Coordinates of C-alpha atoms in Angstrom, one line a residue:
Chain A
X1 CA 0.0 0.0 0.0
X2 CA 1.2 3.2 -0.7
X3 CA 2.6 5.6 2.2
X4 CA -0.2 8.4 3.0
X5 CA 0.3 11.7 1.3
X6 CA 0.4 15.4 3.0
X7 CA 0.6 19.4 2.1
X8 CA 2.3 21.8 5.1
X9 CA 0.9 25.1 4.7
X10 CA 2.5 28.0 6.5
X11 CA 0.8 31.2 6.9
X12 CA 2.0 34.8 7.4
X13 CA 3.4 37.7 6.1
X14 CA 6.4 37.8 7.4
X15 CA 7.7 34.5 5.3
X16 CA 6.8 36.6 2.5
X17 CA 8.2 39.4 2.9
X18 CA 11.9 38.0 3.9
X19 CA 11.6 38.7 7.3
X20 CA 11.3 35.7 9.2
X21 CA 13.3 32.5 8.0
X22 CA 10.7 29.8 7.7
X23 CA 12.2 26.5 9.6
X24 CA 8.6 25.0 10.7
X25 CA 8.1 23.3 7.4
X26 CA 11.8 22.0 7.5
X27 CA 10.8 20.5 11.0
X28 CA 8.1 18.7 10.0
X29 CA 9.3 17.5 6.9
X30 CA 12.1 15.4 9.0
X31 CA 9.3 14.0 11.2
X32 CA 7.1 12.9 8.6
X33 CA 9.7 11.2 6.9
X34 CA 10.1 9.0 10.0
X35 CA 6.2 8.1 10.2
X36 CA 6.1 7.3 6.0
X37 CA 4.1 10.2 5.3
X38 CA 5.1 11.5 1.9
X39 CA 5.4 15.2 2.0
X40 CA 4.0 16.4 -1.4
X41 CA 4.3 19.9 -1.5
X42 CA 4.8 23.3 1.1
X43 CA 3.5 26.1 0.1
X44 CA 3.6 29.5 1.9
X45 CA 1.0 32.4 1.4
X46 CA 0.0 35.7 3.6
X47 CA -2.2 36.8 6.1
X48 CA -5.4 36.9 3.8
X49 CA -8.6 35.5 4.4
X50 CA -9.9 34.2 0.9
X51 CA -6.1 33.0 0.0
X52 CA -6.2 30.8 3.4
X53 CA -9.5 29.6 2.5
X54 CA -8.5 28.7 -0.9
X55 CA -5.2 26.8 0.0
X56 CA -6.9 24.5 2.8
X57 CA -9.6 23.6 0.3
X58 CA -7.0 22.7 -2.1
X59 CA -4.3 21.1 -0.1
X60 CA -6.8 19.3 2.4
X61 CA -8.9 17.6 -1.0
X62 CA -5.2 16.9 -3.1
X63 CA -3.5 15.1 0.3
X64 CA -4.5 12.9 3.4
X65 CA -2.8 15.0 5.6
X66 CA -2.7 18.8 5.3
X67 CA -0.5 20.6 8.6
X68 CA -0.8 24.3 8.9
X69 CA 1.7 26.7 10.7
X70 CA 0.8 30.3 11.8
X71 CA -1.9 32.6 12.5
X72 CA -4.1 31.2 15.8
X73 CA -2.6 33.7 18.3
X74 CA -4.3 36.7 20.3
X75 CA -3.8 39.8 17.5
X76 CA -5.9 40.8 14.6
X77 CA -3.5 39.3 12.1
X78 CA -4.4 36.1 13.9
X79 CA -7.2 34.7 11.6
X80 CA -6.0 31.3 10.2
X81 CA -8.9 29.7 13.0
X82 CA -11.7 31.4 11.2
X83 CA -10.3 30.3 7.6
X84 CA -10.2 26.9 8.4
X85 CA -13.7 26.7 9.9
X86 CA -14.7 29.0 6.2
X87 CA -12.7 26.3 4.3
X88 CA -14.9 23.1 6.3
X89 CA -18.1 24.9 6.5
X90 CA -18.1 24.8 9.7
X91 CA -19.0 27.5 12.6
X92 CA -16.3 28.8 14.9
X93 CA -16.9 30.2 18.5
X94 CA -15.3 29.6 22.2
X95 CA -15.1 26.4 23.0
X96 CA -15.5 25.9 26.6
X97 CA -12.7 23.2 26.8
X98 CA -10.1 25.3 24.9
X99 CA -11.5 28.2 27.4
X100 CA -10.6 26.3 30.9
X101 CA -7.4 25.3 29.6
X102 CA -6.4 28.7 28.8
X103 CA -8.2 29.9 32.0
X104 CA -6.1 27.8 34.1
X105 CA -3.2 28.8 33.1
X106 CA -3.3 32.1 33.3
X107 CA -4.5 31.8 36.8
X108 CA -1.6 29.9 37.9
X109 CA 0.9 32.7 36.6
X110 CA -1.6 35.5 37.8
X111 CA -2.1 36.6 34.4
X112 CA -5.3 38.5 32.9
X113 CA -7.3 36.7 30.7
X114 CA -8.2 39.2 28.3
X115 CA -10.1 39.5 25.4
X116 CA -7.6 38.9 23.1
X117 CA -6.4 36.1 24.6
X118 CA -9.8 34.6 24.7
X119 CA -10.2 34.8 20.9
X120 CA -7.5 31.5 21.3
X121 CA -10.4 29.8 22.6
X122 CA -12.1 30.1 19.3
X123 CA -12.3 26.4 17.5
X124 CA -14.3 25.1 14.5
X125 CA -17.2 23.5 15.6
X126 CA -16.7 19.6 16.1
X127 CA -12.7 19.8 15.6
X128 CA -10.2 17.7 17.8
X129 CA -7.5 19.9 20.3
X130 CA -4.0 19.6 19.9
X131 CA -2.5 20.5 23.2
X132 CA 0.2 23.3 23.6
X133 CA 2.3 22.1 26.2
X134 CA 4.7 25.6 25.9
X135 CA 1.8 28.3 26.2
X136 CA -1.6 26.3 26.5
X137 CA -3.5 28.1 23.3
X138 CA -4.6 24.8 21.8
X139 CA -4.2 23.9 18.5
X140 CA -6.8 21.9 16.5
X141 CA -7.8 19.0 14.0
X142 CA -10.4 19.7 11.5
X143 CA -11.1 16.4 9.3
X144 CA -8.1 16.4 7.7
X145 CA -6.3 19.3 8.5
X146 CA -4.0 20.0 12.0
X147 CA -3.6 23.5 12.9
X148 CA -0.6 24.6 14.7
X149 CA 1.1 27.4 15.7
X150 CA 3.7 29.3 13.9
X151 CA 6.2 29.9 17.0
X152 CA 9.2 27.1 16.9
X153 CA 9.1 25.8 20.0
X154 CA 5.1 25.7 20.1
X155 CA 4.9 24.3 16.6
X156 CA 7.3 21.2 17.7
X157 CA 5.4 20.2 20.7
X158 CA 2.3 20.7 18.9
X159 CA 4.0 17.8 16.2
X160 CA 5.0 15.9 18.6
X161 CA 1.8 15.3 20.1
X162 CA -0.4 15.3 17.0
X163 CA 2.0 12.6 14.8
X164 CA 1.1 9.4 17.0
X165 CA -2.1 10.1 16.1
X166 CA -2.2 9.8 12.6
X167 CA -1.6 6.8 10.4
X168 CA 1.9 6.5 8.6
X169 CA 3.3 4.2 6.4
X170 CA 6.6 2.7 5.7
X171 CA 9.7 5.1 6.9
X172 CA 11.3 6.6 3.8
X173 CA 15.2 5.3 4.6
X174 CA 18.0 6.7 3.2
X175 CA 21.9 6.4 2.7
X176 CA 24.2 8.9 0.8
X177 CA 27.5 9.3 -0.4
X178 CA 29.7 11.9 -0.7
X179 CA 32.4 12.4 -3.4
X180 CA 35.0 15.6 -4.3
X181 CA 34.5 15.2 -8.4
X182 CA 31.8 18.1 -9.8
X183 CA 28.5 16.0 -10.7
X184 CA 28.4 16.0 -14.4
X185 CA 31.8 13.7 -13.9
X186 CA 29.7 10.9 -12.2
X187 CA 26.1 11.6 -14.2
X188 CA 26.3 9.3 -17.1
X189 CA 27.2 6.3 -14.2
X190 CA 24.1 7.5 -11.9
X191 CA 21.8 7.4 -14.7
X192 CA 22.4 3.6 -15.3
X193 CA 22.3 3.0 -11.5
X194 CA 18.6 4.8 -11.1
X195 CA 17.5 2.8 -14.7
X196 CA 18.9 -0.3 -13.3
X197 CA 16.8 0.4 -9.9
X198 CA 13.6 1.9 -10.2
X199 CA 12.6 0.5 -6.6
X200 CA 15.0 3.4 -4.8
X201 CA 15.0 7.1 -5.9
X202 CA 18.7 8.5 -6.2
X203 CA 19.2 12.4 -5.7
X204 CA 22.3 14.0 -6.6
X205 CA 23.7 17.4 -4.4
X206 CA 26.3 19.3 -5.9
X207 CA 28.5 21.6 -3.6
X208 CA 31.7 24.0 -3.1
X209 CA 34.0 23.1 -0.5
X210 CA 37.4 25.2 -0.1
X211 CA 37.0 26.0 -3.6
X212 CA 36.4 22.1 -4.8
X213 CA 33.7 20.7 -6.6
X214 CA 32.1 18.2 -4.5
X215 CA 28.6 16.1 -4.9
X216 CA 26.5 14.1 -2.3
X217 CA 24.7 11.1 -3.8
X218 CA 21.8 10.2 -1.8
X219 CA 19.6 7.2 -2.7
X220 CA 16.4 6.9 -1.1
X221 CA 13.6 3.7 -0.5
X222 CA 10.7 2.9 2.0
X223 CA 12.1 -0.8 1.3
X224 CA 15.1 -1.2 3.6
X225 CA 16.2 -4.5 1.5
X226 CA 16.3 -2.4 -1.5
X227 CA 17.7 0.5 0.1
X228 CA 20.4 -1.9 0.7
X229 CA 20.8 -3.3 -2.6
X230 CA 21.2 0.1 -4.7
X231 CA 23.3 1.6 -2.1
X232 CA 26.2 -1.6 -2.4
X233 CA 26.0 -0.7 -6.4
X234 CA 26.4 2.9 -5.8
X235 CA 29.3 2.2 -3.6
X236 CA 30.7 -0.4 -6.0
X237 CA 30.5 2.0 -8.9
X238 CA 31.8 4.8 -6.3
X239 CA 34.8 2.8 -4.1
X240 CA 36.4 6.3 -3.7
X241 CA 33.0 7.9 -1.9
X242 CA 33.1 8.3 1.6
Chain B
X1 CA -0.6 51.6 -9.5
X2 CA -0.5 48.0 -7.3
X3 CA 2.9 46.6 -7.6
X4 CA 3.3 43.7 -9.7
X5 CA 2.7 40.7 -8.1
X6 CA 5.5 37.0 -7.8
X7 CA 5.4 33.5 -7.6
X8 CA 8.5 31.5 -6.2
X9 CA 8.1 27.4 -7.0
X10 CA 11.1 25.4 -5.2
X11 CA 11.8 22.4 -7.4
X12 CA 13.5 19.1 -5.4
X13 CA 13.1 15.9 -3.4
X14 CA 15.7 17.4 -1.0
X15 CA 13.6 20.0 0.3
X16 CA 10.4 17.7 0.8
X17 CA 12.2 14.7 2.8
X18 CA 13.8 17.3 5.3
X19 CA 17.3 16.9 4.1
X20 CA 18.1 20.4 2.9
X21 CA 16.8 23.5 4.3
X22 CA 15.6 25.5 1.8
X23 CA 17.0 29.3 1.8
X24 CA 16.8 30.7 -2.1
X25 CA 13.2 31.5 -1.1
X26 CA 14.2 33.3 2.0
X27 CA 17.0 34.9 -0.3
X28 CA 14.7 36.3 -2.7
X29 CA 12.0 37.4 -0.9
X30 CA 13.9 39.8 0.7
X31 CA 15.7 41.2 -2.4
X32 CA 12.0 41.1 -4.1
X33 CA 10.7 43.8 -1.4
X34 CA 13.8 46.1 -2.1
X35 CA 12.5 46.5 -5.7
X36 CA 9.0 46.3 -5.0
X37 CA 7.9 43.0 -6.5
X38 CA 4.9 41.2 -4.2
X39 CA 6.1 38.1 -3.3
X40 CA 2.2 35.8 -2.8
X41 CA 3.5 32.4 -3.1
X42 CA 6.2 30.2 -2.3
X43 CA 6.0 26.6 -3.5
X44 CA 7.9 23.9 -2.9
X45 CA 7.5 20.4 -4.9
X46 CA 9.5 17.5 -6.0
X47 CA 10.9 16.3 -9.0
X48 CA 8.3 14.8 -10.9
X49 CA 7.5 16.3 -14.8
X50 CA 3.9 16.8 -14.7
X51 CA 3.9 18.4 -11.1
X52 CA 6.6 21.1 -12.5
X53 CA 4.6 21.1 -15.3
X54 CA 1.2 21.7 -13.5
X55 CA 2.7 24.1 -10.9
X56 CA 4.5 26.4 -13.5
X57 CA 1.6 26.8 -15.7
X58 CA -0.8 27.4 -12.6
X59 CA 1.6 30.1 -10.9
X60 CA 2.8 31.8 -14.3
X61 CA -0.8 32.6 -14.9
X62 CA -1.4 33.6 -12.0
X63 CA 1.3 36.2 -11.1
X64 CA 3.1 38.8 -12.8
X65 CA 6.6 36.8 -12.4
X66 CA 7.5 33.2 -11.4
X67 CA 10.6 32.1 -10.4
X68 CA 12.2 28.7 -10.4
X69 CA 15.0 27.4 -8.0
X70 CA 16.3 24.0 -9.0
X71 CA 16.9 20.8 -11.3
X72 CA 18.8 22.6 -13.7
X73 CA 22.2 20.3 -13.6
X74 CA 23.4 17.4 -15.5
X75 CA 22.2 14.8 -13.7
X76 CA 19.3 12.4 -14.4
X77 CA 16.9 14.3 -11.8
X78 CA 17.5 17.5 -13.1
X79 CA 14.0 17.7 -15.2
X80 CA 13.5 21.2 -14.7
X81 CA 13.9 23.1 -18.1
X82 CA 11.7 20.5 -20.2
X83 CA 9.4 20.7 -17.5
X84 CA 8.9 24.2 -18.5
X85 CA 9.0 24.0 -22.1
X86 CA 6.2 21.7 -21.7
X87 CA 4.4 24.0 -19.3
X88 CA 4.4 26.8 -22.1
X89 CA 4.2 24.3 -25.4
X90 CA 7.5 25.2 -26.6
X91 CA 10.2 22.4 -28.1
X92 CA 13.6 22.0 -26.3
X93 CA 17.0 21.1 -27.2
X94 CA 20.8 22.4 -27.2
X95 CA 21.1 26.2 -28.3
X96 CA 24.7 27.3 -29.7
X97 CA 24.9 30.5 -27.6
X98 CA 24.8 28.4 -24.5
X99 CA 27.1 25.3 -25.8
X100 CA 29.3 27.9 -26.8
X101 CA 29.3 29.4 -23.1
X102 CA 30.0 25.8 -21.4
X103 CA 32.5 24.8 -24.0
X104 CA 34.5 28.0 -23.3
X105 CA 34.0 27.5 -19.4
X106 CA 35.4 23.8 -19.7
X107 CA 38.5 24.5 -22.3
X108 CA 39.4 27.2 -19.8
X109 CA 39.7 25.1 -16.8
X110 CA 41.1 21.3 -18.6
X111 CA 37.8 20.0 -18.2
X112 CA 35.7 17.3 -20.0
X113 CA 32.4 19.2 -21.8
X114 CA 30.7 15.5 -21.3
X115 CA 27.3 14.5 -22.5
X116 CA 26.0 15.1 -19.3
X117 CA 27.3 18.5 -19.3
X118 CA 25.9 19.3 -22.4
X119 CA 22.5 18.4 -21.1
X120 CA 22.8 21.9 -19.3
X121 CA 22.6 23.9 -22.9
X122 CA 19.4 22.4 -23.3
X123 CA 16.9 25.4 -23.1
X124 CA 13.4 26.1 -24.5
X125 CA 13.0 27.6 -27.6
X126 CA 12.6 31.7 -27.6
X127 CA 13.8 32.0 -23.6
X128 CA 16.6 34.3 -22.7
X129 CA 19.6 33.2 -21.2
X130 CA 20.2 34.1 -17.4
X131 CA 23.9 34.6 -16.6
X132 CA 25.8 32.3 -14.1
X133 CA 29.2 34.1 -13.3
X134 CA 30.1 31.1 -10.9
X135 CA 29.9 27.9 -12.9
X136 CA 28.5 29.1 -16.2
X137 CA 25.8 27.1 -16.8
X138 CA 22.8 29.4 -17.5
X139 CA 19.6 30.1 -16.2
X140 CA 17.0 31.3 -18.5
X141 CA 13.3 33.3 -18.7
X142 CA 10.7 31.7 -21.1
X143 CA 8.0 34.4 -20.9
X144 CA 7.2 35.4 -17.3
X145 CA 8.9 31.9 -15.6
X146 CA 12.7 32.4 -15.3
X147 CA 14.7 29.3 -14.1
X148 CA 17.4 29.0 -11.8
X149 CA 19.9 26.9 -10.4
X150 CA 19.4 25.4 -6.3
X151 CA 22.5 25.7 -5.9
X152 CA 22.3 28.6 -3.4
X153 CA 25.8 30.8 -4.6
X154 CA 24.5 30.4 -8.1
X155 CA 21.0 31.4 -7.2
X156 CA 22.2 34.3 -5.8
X157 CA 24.0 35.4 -8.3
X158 CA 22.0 34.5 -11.2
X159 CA 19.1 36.6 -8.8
X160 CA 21.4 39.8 -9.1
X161 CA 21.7 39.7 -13.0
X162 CA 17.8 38.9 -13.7
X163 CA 16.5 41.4 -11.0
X164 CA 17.1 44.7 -13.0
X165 CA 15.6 43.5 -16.4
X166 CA 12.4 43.1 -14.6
X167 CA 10.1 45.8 -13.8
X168 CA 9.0 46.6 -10.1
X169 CA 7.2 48.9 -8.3
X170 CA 6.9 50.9 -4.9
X171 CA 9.8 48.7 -2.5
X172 CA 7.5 47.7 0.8
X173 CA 9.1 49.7 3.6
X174 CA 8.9 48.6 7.2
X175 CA 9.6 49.8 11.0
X176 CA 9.3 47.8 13.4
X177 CA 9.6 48.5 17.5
X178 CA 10.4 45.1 20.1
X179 CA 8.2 45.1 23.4
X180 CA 9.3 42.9 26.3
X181 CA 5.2 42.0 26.8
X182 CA 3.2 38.8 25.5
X183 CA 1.7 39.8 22.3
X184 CA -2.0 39.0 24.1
X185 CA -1.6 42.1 26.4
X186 CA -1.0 44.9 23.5
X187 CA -3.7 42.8 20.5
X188 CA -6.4 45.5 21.6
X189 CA -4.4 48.2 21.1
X190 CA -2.8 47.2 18.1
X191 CA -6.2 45.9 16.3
X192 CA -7.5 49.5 16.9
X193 CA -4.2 51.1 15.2
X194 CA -4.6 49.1 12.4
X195 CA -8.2 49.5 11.7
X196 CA -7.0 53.3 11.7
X197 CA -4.1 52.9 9.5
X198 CA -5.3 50.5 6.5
X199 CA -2.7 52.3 4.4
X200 CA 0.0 50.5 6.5
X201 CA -0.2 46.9 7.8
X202 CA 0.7 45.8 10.9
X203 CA 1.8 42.2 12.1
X204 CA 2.6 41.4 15.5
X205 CA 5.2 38.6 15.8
X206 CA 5.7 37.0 20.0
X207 CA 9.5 35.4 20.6
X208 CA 10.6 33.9 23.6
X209 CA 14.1 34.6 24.9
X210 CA 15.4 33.5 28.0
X211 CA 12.4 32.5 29.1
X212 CA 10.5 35.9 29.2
X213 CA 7.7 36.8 26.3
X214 CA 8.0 39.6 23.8
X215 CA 6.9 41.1 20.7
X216 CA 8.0 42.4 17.8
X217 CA 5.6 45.1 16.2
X218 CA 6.2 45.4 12.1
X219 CA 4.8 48.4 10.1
X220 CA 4.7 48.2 6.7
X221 CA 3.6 50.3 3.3
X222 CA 5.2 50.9 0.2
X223 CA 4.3 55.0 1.3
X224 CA 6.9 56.0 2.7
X225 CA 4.8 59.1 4.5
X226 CA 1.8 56.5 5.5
X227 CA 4.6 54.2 7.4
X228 CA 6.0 56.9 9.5
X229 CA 2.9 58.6 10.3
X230 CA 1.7 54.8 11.6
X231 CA 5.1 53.8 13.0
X232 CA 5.0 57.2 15.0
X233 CA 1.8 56.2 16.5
X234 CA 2.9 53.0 16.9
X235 CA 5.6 54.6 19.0
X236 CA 3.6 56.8 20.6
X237 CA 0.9 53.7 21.5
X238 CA 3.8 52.0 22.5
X239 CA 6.6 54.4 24.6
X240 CA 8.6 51.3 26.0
X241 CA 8.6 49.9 22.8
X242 CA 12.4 49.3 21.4

């Protein structure tokens, strides 16, 4: 059976405009390659209602598994929530759950709970929690589609509690090798190997080192036998790669 | 006038199984707000023909300028450039002016011009070359799509010799003022000093750093006059701000 299929989709203006370095999607993509969910596509767009709407329908429909990143904080650039519940056609409102959890802890650090911070209670009707074990705002599961927050440290916990949930596939394994020639030296040779073995992928990395022409070969399978098998050819075609 | 409006699709496996942290993006949307291009997309997918194909034809339609990062090489996973000349219905093969340019880059340096290397001439009929001072092999622009390498050196400076042929508009401006305060306990304030300003828009970004909570407030417009008059009431909302 093939591995489940998923779309991340980070929100927010500041990707866009070069401000912020994205690294969520980076994150995740590591993860999911543990689990055997094949990460299809990212895609990043701004803070804009319609857009939002548009990309979950999409992404949610194209994948099994559709992750978001940003936009479910206290400001009024904070409106990923109501997108999602737009994109499901589904209401949106407090939900008293998400509202104890953020009332709590706010009392224990003698904090207000304010307006703003209330509008973190707000969750599409009938969606599943994810719990925030860094700041308590809750994330949340419609059908499909896991909303998370776009702060590092937030967004990782929020993974970490949301991926046993889901069903994976076979892990997508992989072993490379690195060699000081320029690629187009070795390309001929890699061609034959990936014709000879369409059961692995094989990737091919160029880089500058101290002003030498280097390339990382990297071959790829969810079948660890045939991982196996490609990578001893690619080694006996390579001895010199390290 | 709006500004015109950009697309950025990432093209490789890499990127999608965590192993390489994309950056060109990062890279170019900051040098696209400097000559005030509006960066609405970034796309990242893998290497697989009718995806690139798909993806460029979508994002070329759909924005002013697309551009490509990736798959441009000599190796057998490098399926960018006929990806694209299938996306716009144009033929493909070697052109002279860029054989000419690799031939002269290899005789210069001892090095074989191999099959594989010729592979990197290939380019779609009617597209203009893009110049790669690093490693020569070029880039090119069929229409509104122009194509560059991953590699990130080459990216970058294949980036600098397409940016002034196109055509921007007002550069996006920003100021932006750090608050040692959770973001919750200034949303009210900044909600109603952006429903005042909606020449300017304002985003709101918490951080955490050793272990107390702040925010930074960013201002932006392309009017230079509308983002001081809203950064100075931002300032003036805001007197601790830094």
């Amino acid at each position: 059976m093939p591995n489940p299929t998923a779309a991340i989709l980070i929100i927010g203006d500041e990707i866009l405009t070069g401000r912020t370095r994205e690294g969520n999607a980076w994150f995740l993509a590591q993860e999911l390659v543990k689990v055997g969910i094949d990460l299809r596509q990212i895609r990043v767009i701004g803070d804009d209602h319609a857009t939002i709407v548009a990309a979950v329908r999409e992404l949610s429909v194209a994948h099994d598994q559709l992750f978001t990143s940003g936009g479910i904080g206290p400001t009024h650039d904070d409106i990923t929530a109501d997108a999602v519940a737009d994109a499901f056609g589904r209401t949106i409102g407090v939900r008293e759950d998400a509202r104890a959890i953020l009332a709590a802890h706010y009392a224990a650090r003698g904090l207000e709970f304010t307006e703003a911070r209330l509008r973190m209670a707000r969750i599409p009707e009938g969606a599943t929690l994810i719990d925030n074990p860094v700041s308590s705002a809750p994330g949340f599961s419609v059908e499909n589609c896991h909303v998370m927050a776009g702060v590092p440290n937030i967004f990782q916990a929020m993974v970490a509690g949301l991926l046993p949930r889901l069903t994976g596939g076979a892990p997508l394994r992989s072993r490379s090798l690195q060699l000081m020639v320029p690629e187009a030296t070795i390309a001929d040779a890699l061609r034959a190997l990936a014709e000879a073995h369409p059961e692995a992928s094989f990737g091919s990395y160029p880089f500058v080192t101290e002003g030498r022409y280097g390339t990382n070969l990297v071959v790829r399978s969810t079948d660890p036998a045939a991982l196996e098998g490609a990578f001893a050819e690619l080694q006996a075609t390579f001895p010199e790669g390290q």
